[in-house]
Structures are given as C-alpha cells and as structure tokens.
Amino acid sequence: MTQALLGGLVSGTIYALLGLGIVLVFGVARFVNLAQGEFYVYGALLATTLVAAGLPVWAAALVAVAGVAVLAAALERLVFSRLADAPHASQLLGGIGVALAMAGAARLIWGTDERSLPELVPGPPLELFGARVGTQMLVLFAALALLCLALWLLLHRSLLGMAMRAVAALSGRAGILGVPVRGVTTAAFAVAGAAGAVAGVVVTPLVFVSYQSGLLLTVFGFIAAAFGGLRSVRGAVAGGLLLGVLEAMTAYFLDSALRTPIALSLLVVVLVYRARREGAGGSPFGARAPRPSERAELPAVAVPSLLVRLRSRRAAGIGVALVVVFALAGPALLPPYWVAVWSFIGVFVVVGIGLDLLLGYTGQLSLGQTTFTGVSAYLVALSVQWWDVGAGVAVLVAIGGTALLALLLGALVLRLRGYYFTLATLAIAIAAEALVNGLPGLLGGPSGVGVSTTLSLFGFALDTQDRLFAATWIVVALSLLVALRMVRSRFGTGMRAVGHDEQLAAAAAVGPFRVRLAVFVASSVLAAVAGVLYAHLLLFVSPPVLGFSAGFDSVVGVLLGGFGTVWGALVGIPIVRLLPELGEDVARYQLLIYGLAVVLLVLAMRGGVVGAVRAVAGRLAARISGPAAVVVPATAAEVVPTGPARVRDVAEAPALRAEGLSRRFGGLVALDGVDVAVRPGRIVGLIGPNGAGKSTCLSLLAGSLGADTGTVALGDADVTRLPADARAGLGMTRTFQLPRLPADLTVLEVATLGAYRLGRTGPLRGLLTPTAAERAGMRRAGRDALELTGIAHLADAPAGTLSTGQQKMLELARALAGAPRVLLADEPAGGLYGDEVARLGAVLRRVAGRGVAVVLVEHEMDLVMEVCDEIVVLSQGRVIGSGTPADVRGNQEVLDAYLGV
Ligand code: ADP
Ligand code: MG
C-alpha cells in the first residue's frame, strides 16, 4: 500500500512537472501548448546524446535544459506568436502540428529506440515508512519542489515575473503599461521549455523515453493543469499529485486496467462541474465573447457571388456523381491491394465529413471522433459474439448504440467549450482505449475481437472486397449528400451562427446547446456508419482505433482538405492515408511531413485545399461576371410571414412586461428592482448615464443574462425561466451595443440569420423534406429587413467590411428580419452621423407602426425625444423618473442626474 502510494506520488510528480509548463504558457499567453511534452522528450534525448558524447550527467542535463529553452523561445517566435489571435481550434491544431513535427524530427535524429539516462544521484534505495525509495525518486520530488520555488520567485520576486503577471491579467493591453508583451511571451515559452526539459532529465532515469512519448505526456500534463484550473501553479501541482495518487489507488484497490479510465472520467466530471458552477460568464469554461480576430474563423472562405454558388451547387452534384462512378468502377480499375487501401480511405472520409460538420461549422474540435468508429465496430463484433444475432441486428445495435452513447456523452461534455471540450474528447479516447486494453476477458483486450458476419444490402451479400469497396464509396456519396443538405438548410445557418458566436446565435433564436448536441450526434452517427464498414473490411477490431492517434489522423486529414467545406475530408483523408503507402523512406519522414503541413496550413491556408480552389474560382467568376445580385424567387415569399399584422391599439395589454428586475455583479448592484412595460406599437426609451444599467436591463429582458430577481412576460407567456434563444423564438429580438457580426458572412447572410425563427425545419426534417422554399422565404425576410434599414445595396459585402454606422444598421436589420413582436435596441445610433440618425428614427417609427413594441436604449437625446412615446430614466440601477418626453424634460432630478451633464 505504501509502495503503491509512493508509485502514485512519483507519477503524480511527473504529471505536475509537465503541468507547470502548460500553466505558465496558458497563464501568460492564454495558449494551450500541446507541444509541451516534446520539450520533455527533447530535454531527455538531448541529454542522452550528450552523456554518450562523454559529458557528465549533470552537465549534460544543464546543457539540454538550456538548449530546449532556446528551442521553445524560437518556436514561439516562429509559430506560436502568429497564432496568438487565432480561434482556439487553430491554436490547438498549430500546437499539434508543432508536436508532430518535433516528434518526426526526433525520430530522424534519435531513431525509434527507447532510451534512458543514468541516475543523477546514484546510490542505494532508502527504506522509508516500509517502502523502498530510490534516490532518483527523491531527485524527482526535489526537482518539483525546486521548480515550484523557482517559478514562485520568478513570478513574485522578479521584474520579468511582474511583467508576466501583467500580461496574464491584461492580455493584449499590458502594452499600455510599457510592458514588452512579445518579449514577455517569448520568455514564458522559454521558461516553460526549460521546465519541460527539467522534467525530462529527472524522469528519464526512471522511465524510458522515445520520440513518440511526447503527446501522451502533454495530455497528462494538461490534465494535471486542468484539474487545478489551468492558471494556477499550485493547482497544477495539486492536480498532478492527485491524478497520480488516484491512479495508484484505483490500481491497488480495484484493477490496474481501470486506472486511466477512472482518472480520466473523473477529470471530465470535474471539468463539467466547474463549468456549471462558473456559469457562462467570462470564465475560461464558459462561452466568452470572441475577440474580433476570432471571427475570422478557421473554415469557410466566403464566396460572395451567386454565380459561384450556383456553379458550386452544380459542381456538388458532379462531385457526388463522380464518387458514385468511383464506387462502381473502382474495383474494375484498381488492383486488389489498392481496392483494400481505398476502401479504408472511404471509411475515414465518412468520419472526416462528420468531423467537418463539428469543427468546420460549429467550431468544436473533437479528437475522439474515431472513438465512435471504434465503439461501433466493437458493437458489431461483440453483439454477434454475445447474442448470436444476424448482421442486420448487429448493425442496428452498433449505430443505435453509438448514437445513444454520443447523446449521453454529448449532454455532458458539450457543457464545455473550446480547449476544455477538446480535452474531454481526448480524455474519452484515451480512456476508451485503455479500458478495452485492460479487459481481455470481456472485450478481447489488446488482441481485439474478430468479426464473423457478412453485411448484405437488399439481399445482396457484401462478401467480397470489391463489393465492400463499392458499398463504402456509395456510403461516402450519401454522407456527402447528407452533409451538404444539412449545411445548406435552415439548420445549417444555425450551425454556422453557433460556430461564430453563441450569443449572436441565441439572439437569433438558435439554441446553441441543442445545435451543438445535434451536430455532435450526427457526426457520431457518421462515425458509427464508418465503424460498421471498418469492422467488415478488417474482419477484426482492436483497441488502437478507439484511441486518440486515429482521431488525430482524421483531424489532420480534414485540415489538409479544408474545414467548413464538406469536401475537405474527400480531398485530405486520402493524402494522409496514402502517405505511408509511399514506402519505408517516406514512412520515416511521415510525422515530420504531417507536422510541418499542419503548421503551414494553420498559419497560411486556413481554408485548406478546397478553400484555396474555391477562392480562386470565386475570384475568376467575379472577374467574368462582376458581382451578381442574389435573386430570390418571388413565389417563395409566402412561406414566411414577412411582418406582423398591422395592429395599433393603444389600450392593448403590454407585449412586454418586466417587474422587479435586479442583477448584481459581485458587490456591484447593476440593476435594482426595475419595472418595464411596453405595449404593441409603442417605443419606450431607456436612458441614463454610462454604467446606469441600461445594457444590463436589456440583457435581462432578452435572457442573455440571468436575473437575480424579477419576472419577464412576453404577451401572456411568462418567459422568466426561458433562455435567450427561446425568448427570441417567441418574438423578442435584440441588437447588441457592440455589434456581433461574423466578419466573413455577407450582409445578407447575417440578416437572413435573423429570420431563423420564422422557419420550421430542424436537422432531421431538413434532410428529409424539400426546404428550398423555406430558405428562400428566410432570405426574402432578410432582404426586406435590409431594405427597411437602407443597406440593401450592401447585401453581398462581407459583414466585416462595413463602417460602424452600417454595422449598427445591420444589427438592427438582423433583429428585424425575425419579424419580432418586441424589439430591444441597444444604442442603435452609436456611430451614426447626420442623416443616418434621422433615418434610424424613421425606421424605428415604421417598425412601431407595424405593431412592434420597442425598447430603445439611446444616448442620442434628440432621437429619443423625437421617437419615444415614453421614457424611463435609470441611474445607478434604479428608475429615477419616467413619463412622456415632455415630463422627463421637466423633471429636475432627471436633469440633475443626467441631462445636465
Ligand atoms: P450602461 O449600458 O447603462 O452603460 P451597463 O448595464 O453596461 O450600463 O453596466 C451597469 C454596471 O454594471 C456598470 O457598472 C458595469 O461596469 C457593470 N457591469 C456590466 N456588465 C458586467 C459584467 N458582465 N460583469 C461585471 N460588471 C458588469
Ligand atoms: Mg450600455
């Protein structure tokens, strides 16, 4: 028991050592460095080389640590600094690319052997509390303690440390204080590199190291860091030790096979628990407001003209047809060996299409997608073995079971976002592989299980390689069709909105969680279908397909082809899968090539191959035709109501009524018992000095912030407990004070997103029924809103190219496109000039004239006085006056608080 505990402390110390570097870099640069484990590997391997060259082990260790620090600093300058503002998925992929390239280079330099270092302090083991403690273990503990001390001194007692903490606290804005942010960030990487190398040289006398050790070490370091909250040195140490001890105790009391799965499951639970507790506010666990540059998302290259769209639609048809031709003609054209190779490629293309839906459209990077492929393959094999069912039932069990698993897991891990979601998928993949490996009796263990069934389709047995090949590629064609339909449907609009900005999505009545869950399940079903094919192609399933390196390969493949294109998988997966077929020599360079390719793609060609082709095609088409106007078939307009009935009865009940709304932020009472009621067709102005609580009030009404007390009713319906997207769905739409516009969507696309609530079809109905009319109706509503706000001439411009005033108008257009019953407008006149303000006033009056109840937060007093029927004055979270514009103008308290300023 003591020995087991000691073993746990040793592994825990290793995890903690790795976690320290990750915490430091994340703390300073908000960057999750997935290459941290490589610093360990390089430190260790470099030291072995120096020792072999005759250096004493201590000297070798010191030189190695210094060398890796320099390497880390160089990598920061070359690669990581360029990803500082990229979306988190790009950052993670960039880190993976660097890690793969470093592992590939290490393979070329040091070969594939496992190596070890001599002990730094040789000596006989000591006897402590009945356990044998090697001196190297003591070195390990001492190293952790010293490293912590050194970091503490660095951070709290040195100028560089102060600068690092300033950068951590203020991120980009530390420059204002005269802190050289770039230099400090580079220094943080150097220190992290040194910390990683220290871990390598102190651990390697105990544990062998090879070129491929890095990734798993990173993962465990990341887990240690995440246990402690990713930003705290103390947390990382505690997290690492806890993880090590937990593993050791699981192995001691239960079964060593359960060690990793239990520790990792616990991690996922801890993360989800923390995410729930910390809520959606600015914490790293919740949805945070995207930085402006983050809007230039990883995937799609915007293709503005309809011409290209029509063409690409026809091109899509041709593409799918070609895949079908390949499915049918392939076996005749290809030698048997290549039929087999291309069959597996087809399988992973199907997985990749699902990955693209997940990352390319909703912005979620999953490294565990092939885990679902594996689960499905295992379910096929085992359901036959256990229950002796036929192939048909086995397939149903496999796909149904995988979908159910995805639903359950998704309900849990989709509460996490960004890095944390990716980490959870990674943890699940590793846990699944370890679990199956550890259960030889039940699940076949490392040697796997055989598949004895033959698939058949409509009585046609798929009993030869050729037939399976054809079936696989037909499935590829079907998957492409399904994915294309999905992303082009109303639901696809929602997917993209969620990928860009969840707050924006919710304001447009798109439920972010539901969309993410639906896409997660859909992509898992694709993975499961691939799993069925995989099992029957290989006639055998073993644990590696469950693990994360298979998941990695698929992500790299789709990245090569391009995310956010649907076609990316079809282009990129074959590249990844064919590379090893080029022979032994290429195989040696494979990791390095992969890694460099990933880095270059993430840095340079965000749209991948398909994106590049599309961009060129788009430019060519634009040159040939000039910017084409989007033509909406007029007949489709009836599908969607383009505006509410024109009712204007002043005696009517309020369309919006809120009572006793309060909200505090920490000790600050931002809003304190505010009532608002607006009747249809009326405009209520909400005014007050900066910080009065106006935006907070609007967010409480819209549901994007939770109220501490108070109720909100929309017509007769109490919506107090409904989230923002549901309130928007019921007809309360809003604009944001700071426009939330995905830069690479066109103006019309943004406006059309606002019409989301007018459509009906969800993900399934969108696949099965014709939806062209609905989409045309939504576009018509979007276009009408652009006409109303006077920016129709900009319909095809990317939203990112608009002036501030135009952006404000687009916000308004988006909110109006949903034909709202209640409109909440947050300072729509901010950034408008001259005529534009007058036009805004006219637009608001027309909107009210259609029976919409409007809440107008505004500083532009002339506008407020002119268009409002009633004014509510807020100051320090309280209503200090209300009435008609004339009343308010005559109210001394109001004048003192606000207008006098
Ligand atoms: P207004 O829109 O009237 O200028 P806000 O509603 O934006 O005012 O802010 C009211 C007060 O609440 C301000 O003191 C502001 O600093 C604070 N506040 C607003 N949002 C947050 C938040 N997310 N976290 C902490 N404090 C906030
Ligand atoms: Mg405000």
mmCIF file of C-alpha atoms in Angstrom, residues 338-485:
data_model
loop_
_atom_site.group_PDB
_atom_site.id
_atom_site.type_symbol
_atom_site.label_atom_id
_atom_site.label_comp_id
_atom_site.label_asym_id
_atom_site.label_seq_id
_atom_site.Cartn_x
_atom_site.Cartn_y
_atom_site.Cartn_z
ATOM 1 C CA TRP A 338 -5.445 -0.729 -53.813
ATOM 2 C CA VAL A 339 -9.107 -1.680 -53.631
ATOM 3 C CA ALA A 340 -8.464 -2.531 -49.993
ATOM 4 C CA VAL A 341 -6.485 0.651 -49.326
ATOM 5 C CA TRP A 342 -9.132 2.847 -50.923
ATOM 6 C CA SER A 343 -11.877 1.060 -49.020
ATOM 7 C CA PHE A 344 -10.299 2.145 -45.747
ATOM 8 C CA ILE A 345 -9.814 5.623 -47.123
ATOM 9 C CA GLY A 346 -13.541 5.726 -47.830
ATOM 10 C CA VAL A 347 -14.279 4.701 -44.266
ATOM 11 C CA PHE A 348 -12.233 7.561 -42.862
ATOM 12 C CA VAL A 349 -13.650 10.036 -45.354
ATOM 13 C CA VAL A 350 -17.039 9.329 -43.804
ATOM 14 C CA VAL A 351 -15.585 10.013 -40.354
ATOM 15 C CA GLY A 352 -13.962 13.155 -41.710
ATOM 16 C CA ILE A 353 -17.223 14.511 -43.090
ATOM 17 C CA GLY A 354 -18.658 14.280 -39.586
ATOM 18 C CA LEU A 355 -15.587 15.991 -38.157
ATOM 19 C CA ASP A 356 -16.015 18.811 -40.615
ATOM 20 C CA LEU A 357 -19.632 19.336 -39.554
ATOM 21 C CA LEU A 358 -18.412 19.514 -35.993
ATOM 22 C CA LEU A 359 -15.372 21.745 -36.338
ATOM 23 C CA GLY A 360 -15.875 23.466 -39.664
ATOM 24 C CA TYR A 361 -19.406 24.605 -38.900
ATOM 25 C CA THR A 362 -19.971 24.626 -35.147
ATOM 26 C CA GLY A 363 -16.338 25.280 -34.193
ATOM 27 C CA GLN A 364 -15.780 22.255 -31.947
ATOM 28 C CA LEU A 365 -12.547 20.304 -32.256
ATOM 29 C CA SER A 366 -13.042 16.682 -31.256
ATOM 30 C CA LEU A 367 -10.059 14.359 -31.100
ATOM 31 C CA GLY A 368 -12.302 11.459 -30.177
ATOM 32 C CA GLN A 369 -14.341 11.078 -33.323
ATOM 33 C CA THR A 370 -12.769 7.782 -34.371
ATOM 34 C CA THR A 371 -13.526 6.538 -30.872
ATOM 35 C CA PHE A 372 -17.133 6.382 -32.016
ATOM 36 C CA THR A 373 -15.989 4.496 -35.110
ATOM 37 C CA GLY A 374 -14.276 2.023 -32.824
ATOM 38 C CA VAL A 375 -17.218 1.733 -30.459
ATOM 39 C CA SER A 376 -19.484 0.976 -33.383
ATOM 40 C CA ALA A 377 -17.054 -1.606 -34.798
ATOM 41 C CA TYR A 378 -16.792 -3.257 -31.387
ATOM 42 C CA LEU A 379 -20.559 -3.279 -31.035
ATOM 43 C CA VAL A 380 -20.892 -5.073 -34.372
ATOM 44 C CA ALA A 381 -18.315 -7.678 -33.387
ATOM 45 C CA LEU A 382 -19.464 -8.189 -29.817
ATOM 46 C CA SER A 383 -23.209 -8.232 -30.377
ATOM 47 C CA VAL A 384 -22.685 -11.163 -32.733
ATOM 48 C CA GLN A 385 -20.334 -12.856 -30.306
ATOM 49 C CA TRP A 386 -22.524 -12.328 -27.241
ATOM 50 C CA TRP A 387 -26.028 -12.664 -28.550
ATOM 51 C CA ASP A 388 -25.505 -14.519 -31.788
ATOM 52 C CA VAL A 389 -27.583 -12.021 -33.756
ATOM 53 C CA GLY A 390 -27.538 -11.576 -37.523
ATOM 54 C CA ALA A 391 -25.657 -8.842 -39.358
ATOM 55 C CA GLY A 392 -28.732 -6.614 -39.680
ATOM 56 C CA VAL A 393 -29.394 -6.545 -35.959
ATOM 57 C CA ALA A 394 -25.697 -6.106 -35.223
ATOM 58 C CA VAL A 395 -25.576 -3.050 -37.479
ATOM 59 C CA LEU A 396 -28.636 -1.561 -35.805
ATOM 60 C CA VAL A 397 -27.149 -2.196 -32.372
ATOM 61 C CA ALA A 398 -23.872 -0.617 -33.462
ATOM 62 C CA ILE A 399 -25.314 2.549 -34.948
ATOM 63 C CA GLY A 400 -28.099 2.939 -32.392
ATOM 64 C CA GLY A 401 -25.768 2.212 -29.503
ATOM 65 C CA THR A 402 -23.149 4.667 -30.737
ATOM 66 C CA ALA A 403 -25.751 7.375 -31.272
ATOM 67 C CA LEU A 404 -27.086 6.836 -27.765
ATOM 68 C CA LEU A 405 -23.584 6.967 -26.332
ATOM 69 C CA ALA A 406 -22.912 10.175 -28.245
ATOM 70 C CA LEU A 407 -26.130 11.662 -26.913
ATOM 71 C CA LEU A 408 -25.231 10.818 -23.314
ATOM 72 C CA LEU A 409 -21.602 11.895 -23.599
ATOM 73 C CA GLY A 410 -22.575 14.974 -25.563
ATOM 74 C CA ALA A 411 -25.081 16.048 -22.912
ATOM 75 C CA LEU A 412 -22.140 16.006 -20.516
ATOM 76 C CA VAL A 413 -19.103 17.255 -22.436
ATOM 77 C CA LEU A 414 -20.878 19.813 -24.611
ATOM 78 C CA ARG A 415 -21.240 21.922 -21.497
ATOM 79 C CA LEU A 416 -17.545 22.519 -22.075
ATOM 80 C CA ARG A 417 -16.218 24.782 -24.757
ATOM 81 C CA GLY A 418 -13.013 25.462 -26.562
ATOM 82 C CA TYR A 419 -9.969 23.789 -25.075
ATOM 83 C CA TYR A 420 -11.984 22.032 -22.453
ATOM 84 C CA PHE A 421 -14.231 20.313 -24.935
ATOM 85 C CA THR A 422 -11.232 19.143 -26.940
ATOM 86 C CA LEU A 423 -9.517 17.949 -23.781
ATOM 87 C CA ALA A 424 -12.606 15.997 -22.767
ATOM 88 C CA THR A 425 -12.804 14.253 -26.150
ATOM 89 C CA LEU A 426 -9.122 13.412 -25.842
ATOM 90 C CA ALA A 427 -9.670 12.016 -22.357
ATOM 91 C CA ILE A 428 -12.569 9.906 -23.574
ATOM 92 C CA ALA A 429 -10.493 8.493 -26.432
ATOM 93 C CA ILE A 430 -7.583 7.565 -24.167
ATOM 94 C CA ALA A 431 -9.910 6.132 -21.535
ATOM 95 C CA ALA A 432 -11.771 4.009 -24.093
ATOM 96 C CA GLU A 433 -8.577 2.518 -25.481
ATOM 97 C CA ALA A 434 -7.170 1.856 -22.007
ATOM 98 C CA LEU A 435 -10.423 0.293 -20.848
ATOM 99 C CA VAL A 436 -10.634 -2.172 -23.723
ATOM 100 C CA ASN A 437 -6.931 -2.952 -23.461
ATOM 101 C CA GLY A 438 -7.394 -3.739 -19.798
ATOM 102 C CA LEU A 439 -10.342 -6.087 -20.169
ATOM 103 C CA PRO A 440 -9.121 -9.107 -22.139
ATOM 104 C CA GLY A 441 -11.879 -11.357 -20.804
ATOM 105 C CA LEU A 442 -14.850 -9.244 -21.681
ATOM 106 C CA LEU A 443 -13.738 -7.062 -24.568
ATOM 107 C CA GLY A 444 -10.899 -9.039 -26.103
ATOM 108 C CA GLY A 445 -8.093 -6.902 -24.689
ATOM 109 C CA PRO A 446 -5.142 -5.814 -26.817
ATOM 110 C CA SER A 447 -5.570 -8.659 -29.278
ATOM 111 C CA GLY A 448 -9.042 -7.496 -30.297
ATOM 112 C CA VAL A 449 -12.122 -9.393 -31.459
ATOM 113 C CA GLY A 450 -12.991 -10.978 -34.757
ATOM 114 C CA VAL A 451 -15.963 -10.092 -36.935
ATOM 115 C CA SER A 452 -17.802 -13.063 -38.338
ATOM 116 C CA THR A 453 -20.851 -11.572 -40.027
ATOM 117 C CA THR A 454 -21.365 -10.646 -43.641
ATOM 118 C CA LEU A 455 -23.203 -7.458 -44.467
ATOM 119 C CA SER A 456 -25.935 -7.634 -47.006
ATOM 120 C CA LEU A 457 -27.956 -4.945 -48.662
ATOM 121 C CA PHE A 458 -31.375 -5.729 -50.135
ATOM 122 C CA GLY A 459 -30.407 -9.386 -50.234
ATOM 123 C CA PHE A 460 -27.141 -8.590 -51.968
ATOM 124 C CA ALA A 461 -24.298 -10.024 -49.910
ATOM 125 C CA LEU A 462 -21.278 -7.761 -49.477
ATOM 126 C CA ASP A 463 -18.965 -10.726 -49.244
ATOM 127 C CA THR A 464 -16.060 -9.641 -51.427
ATOM 128 C CA GLN A 465 -13.561 -6.792 -51.151
ATOM 129 C CA ASP A 466 -14.931 -5.351 -54.372
ATOM 130 C CA ARG A 467 -18.481 -5.264 -53.144
ATOM 131 C CA LEU A 468 -17.459 -3.771 -49.820
ATOM 132 C CA PHE A 469 -15.465 -1.157 -51.677
ATOM 133 C CA ALA A 470 -18.486 -0.217 -53.741
ATOM 134 C CA ALA A 471 -20.715 -0.093 -50.658
ATOM 135 C CA THR A 472 -18.201 2.054 -48.792
ATOM 136 C CA TRP A 473 -17.927 4.618 -51.535
ATOM 137 C CA ILE A 474 -21.680 4.713 -52.031
ATOM 138 C CA VAL A 475 -21.860 5.497 -48.338
ATOM 139 C CA VAL A 476 -19.298 8.262 -48.913
ATOM 140 C CA ALA A 477 -21.526 9.716 -51.632
ATOM 141 C CA LEU A 478 -24.580 9.524 -49.365
ATOM 142 C CA SER A 479 -22.690 11.122 -46.491
ATOM 143 C CA LEU A 480 -21.640 13.975 -48.738
ATOM 144 C CA LEU A 481 -25.240 14.494 -49.812
ATOM 145 C CA VAL A 482 -26.480 14.437 -46.238
ATOM 146 C CA ALA A 483 -23.794 16.861 -45.065
ATOM 147 C CA LEU A 484 -24.356 19.226 -47.984
ATOM 148 C CA ARG A 485 -28.093 19.249 -47.360
#
